[in-house]
PDB file of C-alpha atoms in Angstrom:
ATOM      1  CA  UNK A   1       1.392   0.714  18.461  1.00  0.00           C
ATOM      2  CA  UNK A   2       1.555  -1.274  15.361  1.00  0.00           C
ATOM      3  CA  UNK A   3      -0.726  -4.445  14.693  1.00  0.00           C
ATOM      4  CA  UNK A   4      -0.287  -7.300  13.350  1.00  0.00           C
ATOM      5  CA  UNK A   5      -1.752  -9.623  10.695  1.00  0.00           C
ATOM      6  CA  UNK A   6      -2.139 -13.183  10.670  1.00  0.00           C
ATOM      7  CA  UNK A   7       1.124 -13.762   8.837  1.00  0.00           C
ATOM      8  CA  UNK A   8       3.401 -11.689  10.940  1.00  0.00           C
ATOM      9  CA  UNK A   9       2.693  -8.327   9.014  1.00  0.00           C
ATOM     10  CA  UNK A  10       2.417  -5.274  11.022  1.00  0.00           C
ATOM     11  CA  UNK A  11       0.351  -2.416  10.083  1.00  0.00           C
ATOM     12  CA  UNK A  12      -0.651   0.667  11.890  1.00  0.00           C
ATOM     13  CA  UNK A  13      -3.755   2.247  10.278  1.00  0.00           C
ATOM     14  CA  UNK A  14      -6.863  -0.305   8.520  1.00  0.00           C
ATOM     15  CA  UNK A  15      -5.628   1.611   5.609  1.00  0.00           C
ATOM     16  CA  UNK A  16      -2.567  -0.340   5.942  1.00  0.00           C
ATOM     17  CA  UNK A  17      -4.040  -3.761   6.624  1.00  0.00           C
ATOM     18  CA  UNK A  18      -6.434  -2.949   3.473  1.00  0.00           C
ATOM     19  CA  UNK A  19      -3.410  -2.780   1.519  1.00  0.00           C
ATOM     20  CA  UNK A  20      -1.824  -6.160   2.626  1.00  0.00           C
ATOM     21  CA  UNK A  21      -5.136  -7.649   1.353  1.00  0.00           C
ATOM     22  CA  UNK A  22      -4.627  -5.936  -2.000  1.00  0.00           C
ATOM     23  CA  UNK A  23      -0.721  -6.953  -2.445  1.00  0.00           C
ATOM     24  CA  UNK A  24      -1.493 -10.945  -1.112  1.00  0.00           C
ATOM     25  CA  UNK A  25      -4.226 -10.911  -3.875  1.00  0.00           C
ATOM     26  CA  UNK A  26      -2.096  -9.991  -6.271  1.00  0.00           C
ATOM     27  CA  UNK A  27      -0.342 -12.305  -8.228  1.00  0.00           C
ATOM     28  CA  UNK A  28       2.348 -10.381  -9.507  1.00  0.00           C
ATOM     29  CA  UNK A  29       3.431  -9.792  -5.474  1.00  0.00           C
ATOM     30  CA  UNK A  30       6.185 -11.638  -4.728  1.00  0.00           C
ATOM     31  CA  UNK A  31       6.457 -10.396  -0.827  1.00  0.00           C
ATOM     32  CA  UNK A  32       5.896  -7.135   0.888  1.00  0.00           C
ATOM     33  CA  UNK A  33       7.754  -6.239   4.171  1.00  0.00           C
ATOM     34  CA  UNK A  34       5.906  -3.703   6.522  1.00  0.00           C
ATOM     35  CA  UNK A  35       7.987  -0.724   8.363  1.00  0.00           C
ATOM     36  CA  UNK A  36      11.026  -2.011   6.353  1.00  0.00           C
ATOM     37  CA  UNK A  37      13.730   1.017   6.259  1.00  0.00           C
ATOM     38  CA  UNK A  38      14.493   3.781   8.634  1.00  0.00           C
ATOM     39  CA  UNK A  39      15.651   6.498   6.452  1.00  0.00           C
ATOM     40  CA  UNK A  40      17.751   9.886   7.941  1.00  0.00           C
ATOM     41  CA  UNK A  41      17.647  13.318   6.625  1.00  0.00           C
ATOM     42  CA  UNK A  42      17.912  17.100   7.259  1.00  0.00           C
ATOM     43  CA  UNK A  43      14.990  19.315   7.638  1.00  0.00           C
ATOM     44  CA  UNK A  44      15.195  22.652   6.593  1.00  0.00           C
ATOM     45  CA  UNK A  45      16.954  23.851  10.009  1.00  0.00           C
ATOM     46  CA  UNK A  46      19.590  20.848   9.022  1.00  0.00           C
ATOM     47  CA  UNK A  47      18.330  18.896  12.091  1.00  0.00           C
ATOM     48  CA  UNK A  48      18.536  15.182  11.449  1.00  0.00           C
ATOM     49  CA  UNK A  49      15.495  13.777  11.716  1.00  0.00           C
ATOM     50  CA  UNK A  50      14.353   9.453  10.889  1.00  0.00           C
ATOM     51  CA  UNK A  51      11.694   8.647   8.471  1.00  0.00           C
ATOM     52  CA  UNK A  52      10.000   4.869   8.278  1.00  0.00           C
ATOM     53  CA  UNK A  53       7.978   3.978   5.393  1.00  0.00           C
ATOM     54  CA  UNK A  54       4.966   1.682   5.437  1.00  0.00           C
ATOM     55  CA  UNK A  55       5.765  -0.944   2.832  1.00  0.00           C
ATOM     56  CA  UNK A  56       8.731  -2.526   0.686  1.00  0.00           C
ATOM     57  CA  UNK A  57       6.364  -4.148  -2.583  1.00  0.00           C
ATOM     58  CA  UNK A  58       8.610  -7.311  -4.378  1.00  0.00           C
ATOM     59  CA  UNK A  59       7.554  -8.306  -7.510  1.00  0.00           C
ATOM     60  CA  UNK A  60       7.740 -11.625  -9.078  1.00  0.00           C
ATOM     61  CA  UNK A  61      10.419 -12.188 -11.709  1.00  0.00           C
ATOM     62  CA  UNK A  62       8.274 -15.141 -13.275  1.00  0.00           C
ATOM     63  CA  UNK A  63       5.685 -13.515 -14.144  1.00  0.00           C
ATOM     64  CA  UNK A  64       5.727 -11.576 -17.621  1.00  0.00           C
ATOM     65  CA  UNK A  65       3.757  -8.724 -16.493  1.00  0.00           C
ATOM     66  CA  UNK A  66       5.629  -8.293 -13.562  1.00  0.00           C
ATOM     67  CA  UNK A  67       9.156  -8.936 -14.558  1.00  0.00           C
ATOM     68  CA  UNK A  68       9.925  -4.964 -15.538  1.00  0.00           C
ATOM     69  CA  UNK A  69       8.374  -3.496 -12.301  1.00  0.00           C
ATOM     70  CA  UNK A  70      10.823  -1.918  -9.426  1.00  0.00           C
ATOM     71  CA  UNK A  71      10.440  -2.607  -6.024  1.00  0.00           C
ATOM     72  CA  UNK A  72       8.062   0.011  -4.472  1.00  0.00           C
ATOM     73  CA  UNK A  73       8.602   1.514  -1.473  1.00  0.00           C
ATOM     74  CA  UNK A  74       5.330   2.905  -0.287  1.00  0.00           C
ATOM     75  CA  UNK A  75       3.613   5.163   2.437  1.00  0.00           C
ATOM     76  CA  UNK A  76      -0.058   4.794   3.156  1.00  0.00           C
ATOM     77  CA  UNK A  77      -1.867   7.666   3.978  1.00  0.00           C
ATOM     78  CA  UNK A  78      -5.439   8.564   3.882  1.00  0.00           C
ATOM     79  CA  UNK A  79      -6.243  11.457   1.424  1.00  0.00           C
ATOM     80  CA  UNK A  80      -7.858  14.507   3.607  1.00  0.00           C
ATOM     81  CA  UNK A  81      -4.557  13.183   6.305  1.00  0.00           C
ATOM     82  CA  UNK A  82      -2.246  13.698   3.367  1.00  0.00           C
ATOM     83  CA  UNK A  83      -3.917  16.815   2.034  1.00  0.00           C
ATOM     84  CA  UNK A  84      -3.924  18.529   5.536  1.00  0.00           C
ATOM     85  CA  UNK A  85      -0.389  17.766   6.303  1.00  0.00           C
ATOM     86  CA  UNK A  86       1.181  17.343   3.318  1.00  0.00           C
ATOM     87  CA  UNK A  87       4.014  20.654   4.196  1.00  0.00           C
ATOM     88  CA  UNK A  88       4.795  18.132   7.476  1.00  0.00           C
ATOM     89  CA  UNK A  89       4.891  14.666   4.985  1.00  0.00           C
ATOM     90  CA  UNK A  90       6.586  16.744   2.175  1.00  0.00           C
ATOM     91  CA  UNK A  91      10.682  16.619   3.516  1.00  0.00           C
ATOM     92  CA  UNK A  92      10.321  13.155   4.293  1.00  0.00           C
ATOM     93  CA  UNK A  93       8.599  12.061   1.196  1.00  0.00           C
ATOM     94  CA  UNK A  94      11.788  13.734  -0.487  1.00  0.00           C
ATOM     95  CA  UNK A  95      14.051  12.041   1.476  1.00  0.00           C
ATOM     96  CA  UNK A  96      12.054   8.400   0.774  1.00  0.00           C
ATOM     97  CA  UNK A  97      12.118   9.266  -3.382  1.00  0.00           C
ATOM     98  CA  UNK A  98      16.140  10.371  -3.235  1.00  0.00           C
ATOM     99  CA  UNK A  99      16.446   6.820  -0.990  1.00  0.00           C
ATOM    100  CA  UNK A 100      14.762   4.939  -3.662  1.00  0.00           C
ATOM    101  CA  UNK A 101      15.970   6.540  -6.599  1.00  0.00           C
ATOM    102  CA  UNK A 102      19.584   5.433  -4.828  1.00  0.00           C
ATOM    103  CA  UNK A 103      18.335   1.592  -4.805  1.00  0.00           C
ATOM    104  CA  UNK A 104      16.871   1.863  -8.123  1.00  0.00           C
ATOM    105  CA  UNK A 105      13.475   1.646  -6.584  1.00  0.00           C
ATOM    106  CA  UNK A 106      10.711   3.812  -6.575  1.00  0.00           C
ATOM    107  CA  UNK A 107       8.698   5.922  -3.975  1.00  0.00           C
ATOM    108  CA  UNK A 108       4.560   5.591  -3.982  1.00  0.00           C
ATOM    109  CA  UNK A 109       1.997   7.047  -1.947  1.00  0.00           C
ATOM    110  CA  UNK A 110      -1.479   5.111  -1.683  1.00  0.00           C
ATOM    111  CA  UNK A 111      -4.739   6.565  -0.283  1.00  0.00           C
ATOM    112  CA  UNK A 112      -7.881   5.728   0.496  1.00  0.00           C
ATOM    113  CA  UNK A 113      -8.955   7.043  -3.109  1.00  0.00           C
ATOM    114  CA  UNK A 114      -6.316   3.984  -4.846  1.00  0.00           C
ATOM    115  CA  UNK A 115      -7.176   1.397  -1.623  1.00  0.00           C
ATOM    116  CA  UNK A 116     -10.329   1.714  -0.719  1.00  0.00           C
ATOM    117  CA  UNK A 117     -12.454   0.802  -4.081  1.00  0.00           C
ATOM    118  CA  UNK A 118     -14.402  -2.395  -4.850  1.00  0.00           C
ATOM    119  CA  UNK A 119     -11.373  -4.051  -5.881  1.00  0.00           C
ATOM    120  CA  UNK A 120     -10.459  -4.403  -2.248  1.00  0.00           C
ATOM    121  CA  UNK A 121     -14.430  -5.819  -1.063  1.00  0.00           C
ATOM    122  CA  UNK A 122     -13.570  -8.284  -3.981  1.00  0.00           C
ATOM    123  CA  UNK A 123     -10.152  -9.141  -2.777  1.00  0.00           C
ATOM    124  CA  UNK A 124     -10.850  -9.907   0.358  1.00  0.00           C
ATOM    125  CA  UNK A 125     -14.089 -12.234  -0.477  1.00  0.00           C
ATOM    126  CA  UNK A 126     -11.857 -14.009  -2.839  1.00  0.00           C
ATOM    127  CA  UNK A 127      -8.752 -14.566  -0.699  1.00  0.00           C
ATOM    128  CA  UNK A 128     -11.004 -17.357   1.307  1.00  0.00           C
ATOM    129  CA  UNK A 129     -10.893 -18.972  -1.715  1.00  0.00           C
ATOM    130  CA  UNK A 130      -7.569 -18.751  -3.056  1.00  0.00           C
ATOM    131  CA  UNK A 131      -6.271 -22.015  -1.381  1.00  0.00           C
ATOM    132  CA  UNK A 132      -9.478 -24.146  -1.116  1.00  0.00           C
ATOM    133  CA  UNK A 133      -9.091 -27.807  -1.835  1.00  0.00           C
ATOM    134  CA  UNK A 134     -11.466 -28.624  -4.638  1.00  0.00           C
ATOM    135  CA  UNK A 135     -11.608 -31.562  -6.174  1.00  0.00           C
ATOM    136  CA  UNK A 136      -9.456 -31.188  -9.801  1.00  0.00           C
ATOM    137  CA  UNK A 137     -11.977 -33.259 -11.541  1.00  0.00           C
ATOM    138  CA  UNK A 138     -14.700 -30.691 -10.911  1.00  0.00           C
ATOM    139  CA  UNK A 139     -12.542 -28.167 -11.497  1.00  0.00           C
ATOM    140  CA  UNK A 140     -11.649 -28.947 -14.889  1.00  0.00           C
ATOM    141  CA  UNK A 141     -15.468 -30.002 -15.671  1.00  0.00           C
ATOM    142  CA  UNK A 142     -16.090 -26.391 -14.815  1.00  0.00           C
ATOM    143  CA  UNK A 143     -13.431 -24.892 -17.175  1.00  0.00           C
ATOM    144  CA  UNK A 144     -14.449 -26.861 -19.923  1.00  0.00           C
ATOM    145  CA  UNK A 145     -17.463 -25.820 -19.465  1.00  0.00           C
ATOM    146  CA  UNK A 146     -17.162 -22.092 -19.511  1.00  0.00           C
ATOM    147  CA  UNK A 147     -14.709 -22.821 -22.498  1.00  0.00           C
ATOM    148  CA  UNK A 148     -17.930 -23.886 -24.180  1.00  0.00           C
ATOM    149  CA  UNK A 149     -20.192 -20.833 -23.330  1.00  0.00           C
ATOM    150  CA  UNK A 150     -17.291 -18.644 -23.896  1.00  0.00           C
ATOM    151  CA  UNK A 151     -18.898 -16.134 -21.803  1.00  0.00           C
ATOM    152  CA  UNK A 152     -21.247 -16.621 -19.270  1.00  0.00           C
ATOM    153  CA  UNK A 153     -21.643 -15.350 -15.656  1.00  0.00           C
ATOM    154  CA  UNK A 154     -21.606 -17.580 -12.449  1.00  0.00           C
ATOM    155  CA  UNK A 155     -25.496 -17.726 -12.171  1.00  0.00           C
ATOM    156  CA  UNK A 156     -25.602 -19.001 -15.948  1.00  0.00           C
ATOM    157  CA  UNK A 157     -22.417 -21.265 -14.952  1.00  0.00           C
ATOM    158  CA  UNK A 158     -24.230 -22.990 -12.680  1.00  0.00           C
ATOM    159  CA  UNK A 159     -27.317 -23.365 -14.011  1.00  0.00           C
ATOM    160  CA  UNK A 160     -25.628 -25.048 -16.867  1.00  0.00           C
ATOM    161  CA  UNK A 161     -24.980 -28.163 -14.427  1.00  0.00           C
ATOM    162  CA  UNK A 162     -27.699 -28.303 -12.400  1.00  0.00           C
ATOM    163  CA  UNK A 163     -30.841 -26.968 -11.698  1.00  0.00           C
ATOM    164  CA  UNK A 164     -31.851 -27.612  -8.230  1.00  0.00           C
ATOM    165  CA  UNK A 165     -30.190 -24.973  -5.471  1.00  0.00           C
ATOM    166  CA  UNK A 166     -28.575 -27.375  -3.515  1.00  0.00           C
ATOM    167  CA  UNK A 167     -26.064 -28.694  -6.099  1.00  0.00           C
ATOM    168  CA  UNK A 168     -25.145 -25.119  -7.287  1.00  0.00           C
ATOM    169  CA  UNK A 169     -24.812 -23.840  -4.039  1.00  0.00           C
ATOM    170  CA  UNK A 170     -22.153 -26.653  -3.939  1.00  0.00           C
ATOM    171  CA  UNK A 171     -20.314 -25.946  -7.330  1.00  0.00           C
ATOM    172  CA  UNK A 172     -20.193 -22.030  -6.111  1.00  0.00           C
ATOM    173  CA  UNK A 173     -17.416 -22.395  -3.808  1.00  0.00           C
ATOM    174  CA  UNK A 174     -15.154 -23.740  -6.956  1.00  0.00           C
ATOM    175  CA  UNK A 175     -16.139 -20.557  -9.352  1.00  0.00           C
ATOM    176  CA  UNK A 176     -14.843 -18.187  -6.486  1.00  0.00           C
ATOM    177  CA  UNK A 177     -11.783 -20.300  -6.313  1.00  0.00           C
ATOM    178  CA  UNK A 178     -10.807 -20.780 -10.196  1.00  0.00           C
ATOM    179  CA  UNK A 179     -11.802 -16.314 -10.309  1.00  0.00           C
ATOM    180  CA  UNK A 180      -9.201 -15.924  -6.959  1.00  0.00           C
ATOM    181  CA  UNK A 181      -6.820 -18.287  -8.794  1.00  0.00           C
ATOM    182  CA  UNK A 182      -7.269 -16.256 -12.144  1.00  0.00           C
ATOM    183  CA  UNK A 183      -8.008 -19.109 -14.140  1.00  0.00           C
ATOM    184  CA  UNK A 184     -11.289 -17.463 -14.239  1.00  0.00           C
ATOM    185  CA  UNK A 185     -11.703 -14.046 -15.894  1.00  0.00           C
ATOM    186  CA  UNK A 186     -13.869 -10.923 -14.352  1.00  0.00           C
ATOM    187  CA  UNK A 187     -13.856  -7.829 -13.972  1.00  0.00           C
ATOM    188  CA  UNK A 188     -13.078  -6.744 -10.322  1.00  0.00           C
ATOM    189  CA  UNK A 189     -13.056  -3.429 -10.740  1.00  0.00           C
ATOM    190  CA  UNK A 190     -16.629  -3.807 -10.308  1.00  0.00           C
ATOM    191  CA  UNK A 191     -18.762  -5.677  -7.406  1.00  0.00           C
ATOM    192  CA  UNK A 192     -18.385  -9.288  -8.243  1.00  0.00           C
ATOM    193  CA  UNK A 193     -22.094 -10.644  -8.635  1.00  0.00           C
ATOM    194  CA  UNK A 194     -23.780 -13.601  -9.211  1.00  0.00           C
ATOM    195  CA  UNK A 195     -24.836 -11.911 -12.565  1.00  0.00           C
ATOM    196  CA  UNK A 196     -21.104 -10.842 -13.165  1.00  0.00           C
ATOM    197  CA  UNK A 197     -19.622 -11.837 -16.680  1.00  0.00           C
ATOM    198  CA  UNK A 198     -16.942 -14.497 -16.514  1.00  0.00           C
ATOM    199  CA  UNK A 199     -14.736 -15.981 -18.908  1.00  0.00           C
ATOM    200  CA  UNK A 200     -11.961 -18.835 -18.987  1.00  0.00           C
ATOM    201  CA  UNK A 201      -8.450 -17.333 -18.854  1.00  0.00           C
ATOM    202  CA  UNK A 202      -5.798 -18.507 -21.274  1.00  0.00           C
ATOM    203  CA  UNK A 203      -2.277 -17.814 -20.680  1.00  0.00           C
ATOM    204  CA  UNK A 204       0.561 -18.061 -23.062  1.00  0.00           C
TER     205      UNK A 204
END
């Protein structure tokens, strides 16, 4: 039976859900749709049989980077699942690419390998953040600030306003927010530390 999220979404593995973190983090997602198309086809014995894919990925037309990419429609499968079973996936994974290729879409398949990295541990720390009212006066102290050092990392960020615990235990909540907003630069490929390096982002 499938689950659902706090916003509606339904998902039926934690692979799934660990997706949905990824795609609301990122800001070239327009909207995703969960179980969105039942597709039909014949298996080799020309029996009809029904297909439904995980996920229908929008992308946002505003955003430069974005503006080029199709909508995906994607299945979510962990890798030794997909490995084991791949002669059962196979026919409908066929039938999903010819579907997609008709709506001038295109067909993914995400594992664990793609999902499950520390992009996602930094995603979902950072989504707490992503709507946090902050006070824009602060917030624009701290980006002139790290304009000034260039490049720093959070520990150094702090430290460069105060030096008692307290305080910069205070300011912290604002760094995660302006690095989940993307006016702060990091890389989150990697675990996001308090030693990570950080950098204002400029956009044109």
């Amino acid at each position: 039976m499938p689950t659902a999220d706090k916003d509606g979404q339904a998902f039926e593995s934690t692979l799934e859900r660990d997706l949905m973190y990824l795609l609301k983090f990122d800001v070239t997602v327009d909207k995703f749709v969960s179980q969105p198309v039942k597709i039909t086809y014949l298996d080799k014995e020309n029996i009809s049989r029904s297909y439904t894919p995980d996920i229908l990925i929008y992308h946002r037309k505003d955003f430069p980077e974005a503006r080029k990419k199709k909508i995906i429609l994607a299945e979510v499968k962990f890798k030794d699942d997909l490995c084991k079973n791949f002669r059962e996936y196979h026919p409908k994974f066929r039938a999903a690419m010819r579907y997609a290729k008709e709506k001038d879409w295109v067909f993914k398949v995400y594992t664990d390998a793609h999902i499950r990295t520390p992009y996602l541990t930094n995603a979902k720390f950072l989504l707490g953040y992503v709507n946090t009212s902050l006070d824009p006066i602060i917030i624009e102290s701290i980006l002139n600030r790290i304009d000034e050092l260039r490049e720093t990392d959070p520990q150094g960020l702090l430290a460069s306003f105060y030096t008692d615990k307290w305080n910069q235990a205070k300011l912290l909540p604002v760094i995660w927010h302006l690095i989940a907003r993307r006016e702060i630069g990091t890389n989150l490929h990697y675990p996001l530390t308090m030693s990570s390096r950080i950098w204002r982002m400029h956009y044109e």
